[in-house]
CSV table of C-alpha atoms in Angstrom, one decimal:
chain,number,residue,atom,x,y,z
A,18,MET,CA,94.3,231.8,194.5
A,19,ALA,CA,98.1,231.9,194.9
A,20,ILE,CA,100.7,230.5,197.2
A,21,ALA,CA,104.4,231.3,197.6
A,22,PHE,CA,107.5,229.2,198.4
A,23,ARG,CA,111.0,230.2,199.1
A,24,THR,CA,113.4,228.6,196.7
A,25,PRO,CA,115.1,226.1,196.3
A,26,VAL,CA,111.9,224.1,196.6
A,27,VAL,CA,110.1,221.0,195.4
A,28,ILE,CA,106.3,220.9,195.8
A,29,VAL,CA,103.6,218.4,195.1
A,30,LEU,CA,100.1,219.4,194.0
A,31,GLY,CA,97.0,217.3,194.5
A,32,ARG,CA,93.5,217.2,195.9
A,33,VAL,CA,92.5,216.9,199.5
A,34,GLY,CA,88.7,216.2,199.5
A,35,ASN,CA,87.2,218.8,197.2
A,36,GLU,CA,90.1,221.3,197.5
A,37,LEU,CA,93.3,221.9,195.8
A,38,ALA,CA,96.4,221.4,198.0
A,39,THR,CA,100.2,221.6,197.9
A,40,TRP,CA,102.9,219.9,200.0
A,41,SER,CA,106.5,220.9,200.5
A,42,ALA,CA,109.1,219.8,202.9
A,43,ASN,CA,109.3,223.2,204.6
A,44,GLU,CA,105.6,224.2,204.6
A,45,GLY,CA,103.9,220.8,204.9
A,46,VAL,CA,100.4,220.7,203.4
A,47,SER,CA,98.6,223.9,202.4
A,48,VAL,CA,95.0,223.8,201.3
A,49,LEU,CA,94.2,226.4,198.6
A,50,GLY,CA,90.4,225.9,198.3
A,51,ASN,CA,87.9,224.7,195.7
A,52,VAL,CA,88.6,224.9,192.0
A,53,LEU,CA,86.2,223.9,189.2
A,54,GLY,CA,87.3,220.6,187.6
A,55,ILE,CA,89.1,219.6,190.8
A,56,GLU,CA,88.0,216.0,190.4
A,57,LEU,CA,90.6,215.7,187.6
A,58,LEU,CA,93.4,216.0,190.2
A,59,GLU,CA,94.9,213.0,191.9
A,60,GLU,CA,94.6,212.8,195.7
A,61,LEU,CA,97.5,214.2,197.7
A,62,LYS,CA,98.9,211.8,200.3
A,63,VAL,CA,101.7,212.4,202.7
A,64,GLU,CA,102.8,209.1,204.0
A,65,LYS,CA,106.1,207.1,203.6
A,66,GLN,CA,106.1,208.3,200.0
A,67,ILE,CA,104.5,211.6,198.9
A,68,THR,CA,101.9,211.0,196.1
A,69,GLY,CA,99.8,213.5,194.2
A,70,HIS,CA,99.1,214.8,190.7
A,71,LEU,CA,102.0,216.9,189.8
A,72,ALA,CA,105.5,217.8,191.2
A,73,ILE,CA,107.1,221.2,190.5
A,74,ALA,CA,110.7,222.1,191.3
A,75,SER,CA,112.5,225.5,191.3
A,76,PHE,CA,116.1,226.1,192.2
A,77,GLY,CA,118.7,228.6,190.8
A,78,GLN,CA,118.6,230.6,187.6
A,79,TYR,CA,114.8,231.0,187.7
A,80,ILE,CA,114.3,227.6,186.2
A,81,ILE,CA,110.9,225.9,186.9
A,82,LYS,CA,110.6,222.2,186.2
A,83,ALA,CA,107.6,219.8,186.4
A,84,VAL,CA,106.7,216.1,186.2
A,85,ASP,CA,103.3,214.4,186.2
A,86,MET,CA,103.1,211.8,189.0
A,87,GLY,CA,101.4,209.1,186.9
A,88,SER,CA,98.0,210.8,187.1
A,89,ARG,CA,94.9,209.4,185.3
A,90,TYR,CA,94.2,212.5,183.3
A,91,GLY,CA,97.7,213.9,182.8
A,92,SER,CA,99.2,217.4,182.9
A,93,TYR,CA,99.7,219.5,179.8
A,94,THR,CA,101.5,222.8,178.9
A,95,LEU,CA,102.2,225.0,176.0
A,96,SER,CA,105.6,224.4,174.4
A,97,GLY,CA,106.3,226.4,171.3
A,98,ASP,CA,103.1,226.4,169.3
A,99,ALA,CA,101.4,223.3,170.7
A,100,LEU,CA,99.9,221.8,173.8
A,101,VAL,CA,102.1,219.0,175.0
A,102,ARG,CA,101.9,216.4,177.7
A,103,ILE,CA,104.3,216.7,180.6
A,104,PRO,CA,106.2,213.5,181.1
A,105,SER,CA,104.4,211.2,183.5
A,106,ARG,CA,105.9,208.7,186.0
A,107,SER,CA,104.3,206.5,188.6
A,108,ASN,CA,107.4,206.6,190.8
A,109,VAL,CA,108.9,210.0,191.1
A,110,ASP,CA,112.2,210.7,193.0
A,111,LEU,CA,111.7,214.2,194.4
A,112,LYS,CA,115.4,214.6,194.8
A,113,ARG,CA,116.2,214.0,191.1
A,114,TYR,CA,114.7,216.5,188.7
A,115,ASN,CA,117.3,217.1,185.9
A,116,ASP,CA,115.2,215.4,183.3
A,117,TRP,CA,111.8,216.9,184.4
A,118,PHE,CA,110.0,219.1,181.8
A,119,THR,CA,111.0,222.8,181.9
A,120,ILE,CA,108.1,225.2,182.2
A,121,ARG,CA,108.7,228.6,180.5
A,122,ASN,CA,106.2,231.5,180.9
A,123,THR,CA,103.1,229.4,180.5
A,124,PHE,CA,100.3,227.6,182.4
A,125,ILE,CA,99.9,223.9,183.2
A,126,LEU,CA,96.5,222.5,182.3
A,127,ILE,CA,95.2,219.5,184.4
A,128,GLY,CA,93.6,217.0,182.0
A,129,ASP,CA,93.7,216.3,178.3
A,130,PRO,CA,91.0,218.2,176.3
A,131,ALA,CA,91.2,215.5,173.6
A,132,SER,CA,90.4,212.7,176.1
A,133,GLY,CA,86.6,213.1,175.8
A,134,TYR,CA,86.3,214.1,179.5
A,135,VAL,CA,82.8,215.6,179.8
A,136,ASN,CA,83.3,218.2,182.5
A,137,ASP,CA,83.1,221.8,181.4
A,138,TYR,CA,86.2,223.0,183.3
A,139,TYR,CA,89.8,222.2,183.8
A,140,PRO,CA,92.1,223.4,186.7
A,141,ILE,CA,95.1,225.4,185.6
A,142,ILE,CA,98.3,226.0,187.5
A,143,CYS,CA,100.6,229.0,186.6
A,144,PRO,CA,104.0,228.9,188.2
A,145,TYR,CA,106.4,231.8,188.1
A,146,ARG,CA,109.5,233.2,189.9
A,147,VAL,CA,110.1,236.6,191.5
A,148,GLY,CA,113.6,236.7,193.0
A,149,ASP,CA,114.1,233.8,195.3
A,150,THR,CA,110.3,233.1,195.6
A,151,LEU,CA,108.3,230.6,193.6
A,152,PHE,CA,104.6,231.6,193.2
A,153,ILE,CA,101.9,229.2,192.2
A,154,ASN,CA,98.8,230.9,190.8
A,155,THR,CA,95.8,228.7,190.4
A,156,GLY,CA,92.3,228.8,188.7
A,157,TYR,CA,90.3,227.1,186.0
A,158,THR,CA,89.4,227.4,182.4
A,159,SER,CA,86.5,226.2,180.3
A,160,ALA,CA,86.7,223.4,177.8
A,161,SER,CA,85.4,225.8,175.1
A,162,ASN,CA,88.2,228.3,175.9
A,163,VAL,CA,90.8,225.5,175.5
A,164,ARG,CA,89.2,224.5,172.2
A,165,VAL,CA,89.4,228.0,170.8
A,166,ILE,CA,93.0,228.4,171.8
A,167,LEU,CA,94.0,225.1,170.3
A,168,THR,CA,92.1,225.8,167.1
A,169,ILE,CA,93.8,229.2,166.7
A,170,LEU,CA,97.2,227.6,167.3
A,171,GLY,CA,96.4,225.2,164.5
A,172,LEU,CA,95.3,228.0,162.1
A,173,LEU,CA,98.5,229.9,162.8
A,174,ARG,CA,100.7,226.9,162.2
A,175,ASN,CA,99.1,226.4,158.8
A,176,TYR,CA,99.9,230.0,157.9
A,177,ALA,CA,103.4,230.1,159.5
A,178,SER,CA,105.5,229.3,156.5
A,179,GLY,CA,108.5,231.7,156.6
A,180,GLY,CA,107.5,233.0,160.0
A,181,SER,CA,107.4,232.0,163.7
A,182,ILE,CA,104.8,231.5,166.4
A,183,SER,CA,105.1,232.4,170.1
A,184,ALA,CA,102.7,231.7,173.0
A,185,THR,CA,103.2,233.3,176.4
A,186,CYS,CA,101.0,233.3,179.5
A,187,MET,CA,101.5,236.1,182.0
A,188,CYS,CA,101.2,234.0,185.2
A,189,ARG,CA,101.8,236.9,187.6
A,190,ILE,CA,98.4,238.4,186.6
A,191,PRO,CA,95.5,236.5,188.3
A,192,SER,CA,93.5,236.5,185.1
A,193,MET,CA,96.5,234.8,183.3
A,194,PRO,CA,96.4,236.7,180.0
A,195,LEU,CA,97.6,234.4,177.1
A,196,GLU,CA,99.1,236.0,174.0
A,197,VAL,CA,99.7,234.0,170.9
A,198,ALA,CA,101.6,235.8,168.1
A,199,LEU,CA,102.4,235.0,164.4
A,200,ILE,CA,105.4,236.9,163.1
A,201,ILE,CA,106.2,237.0,159.4
A,202,SER,CA,108.9,239.5,158.5
A,203,ASN,CA,107.6,242.9,159.7
A,204,LYS,CA,104.0,241.7,160.0
A,205,TYR,CA,102.6,240.7,163.3
A,206,LEU,CA,99.3,239.0,164.2
A,207,LEU,CA,98.4,238.9,167.9
A,208,PHE,CA,95.6,236.9,169.6
A,209,ARG,CA,95.0,237.6,173.2
A,210,THR,CA,92.6,236.0,175.8
A,211,TYR,CA,92.4,235.2,179.5
A,212,MET,CA,93.1,231.7,180.7
A,213,ASN,CA,91.7,232.0,184.2
A,214,GLU,CA,88.0,232.2,184.1
A,215,ALA,CA,87.8,232.3,187.9
A,216,ARG,CA,88.7,235.9,187.5
A,217,THR,CA,86.3,238.4,185.9
A,218,THR,CA,88.0,240.9,183.6
A,219,PRO,CA,86.8,244.2,182.2
A,220,GLY,CA,86.1,244.5,178.5
A,221,ASN,CA,85.8,241.7,175.9
A,222,LYS,CA,87.3,238.2,176.2
A,223,TYR,CA,89.3,238.2,173.0
A,224,LEU,CA,91.6,240.7,171.2
A,225,VAL,CA,92.9,240.1,167.7
A,226,LEU,CA,95.4,242.6,166.3
A,227,LEU,CA,97.3,242.9,163.0
A,228,THR,CA,100.3,245.2,162.5
A,229,LYS,CA,102.8,245.9,159.8
A,230,GLY,CA,106.1,247.8,160.4
A,231,GLY,CA,104.8,248.7,163.9
A,232,ASN,CA,101.6,250.3,162.5
A,233,VAL,CA,98.2,248.9,163.4
A,234,VAL,CA,96.4,247.6,160.3
A,235,SER,CA,93.3,245.9,161.9
A,236,LYS,CA,92.1,245.6,165.5
A,237,TYR,CA,89.1,243.7,166.9
A,238,SER,CA,87.8,243.1,170.4
A,239,THR,CA,85.0,240.6,170.9
A,240,SER,CA,83.5,238.2,173.4
A,241,ASN,CA,82.2,236.0,170.6
A,242,GLU,CA,84.2,233.1,169.2
A,243,PRO,CA,87.0,234.7,167.3
A,244,LEU,CA,87.9,232.0,164.7
A,245,ASN,CA,86.4,233.9,161.8
A,246,LEU,CA,88.2,237.1,162.8
A,247,VAL,CA,91.6,235.3,163.0
A,248,THR,CA,90.9,233.5,159.6
A,249,ASN,CA,90.1,236.9,158.0
A,250,LEU,CA,93.3,238.5,159.3
A,251,LEU,CA,95.4,235.6,158.2
A,252,ASN,CA,94.0,236.1,154.7
A,253,GLU,CA,94.7,239.9,155.1
A,254,ILE,CA,98.3,239.3,156.2
A,255,ARG,CA,99.0,237.5,152.9
A,256,ASN,CA,98.1,240.6,150.9
A,257,LEU,CA,100.1,243.1,153.0
């Protein structure tokens, strides 16, 4: 599911009954439909003060900013090589956003996978800009998928001495492909998966690729948990 807004805009995301919904000053309330894990979202209320789970703002220069509205389960995003919590406030001024968290080419996960929450799925929000339009792509991901991604990020951090890690989610694509890369000199290890499990994708769920000097050294595609594959390629990259 996706919804579009002309910028500049501030929107609030939340839950109306069992459906995901947004509010903006120009569009009012728009109901997007049911998403697995929806109970994690705070209720959207349009009264004297707008309340909900998460506020997102987008103005000039393609910048997208977000702030959690004091929700119970929080909002998280990838920043660098780690999943971080978006700043949370119980009282949000929708006209002041300079110190909100900047979202760059990645998803927003509703709920903390380390909290012990027992549901199998988490809603995900993927905001992106095209020209003067802000798009919000929505879906859900499984707890097991989040655990795999966080474990792999941890593995790469342990091997990243002298290199760098990047993580990018392609929010324009409904399946939300996520690419995590470890770059050490002219060696490149890529891990790719799909965040949005509401969308079926052809082929296997995970791709792991190792290159040196632009030449493919090893390539694996699998739907099984890829942790051993990544570990083996990390050992291989040391010997290249």
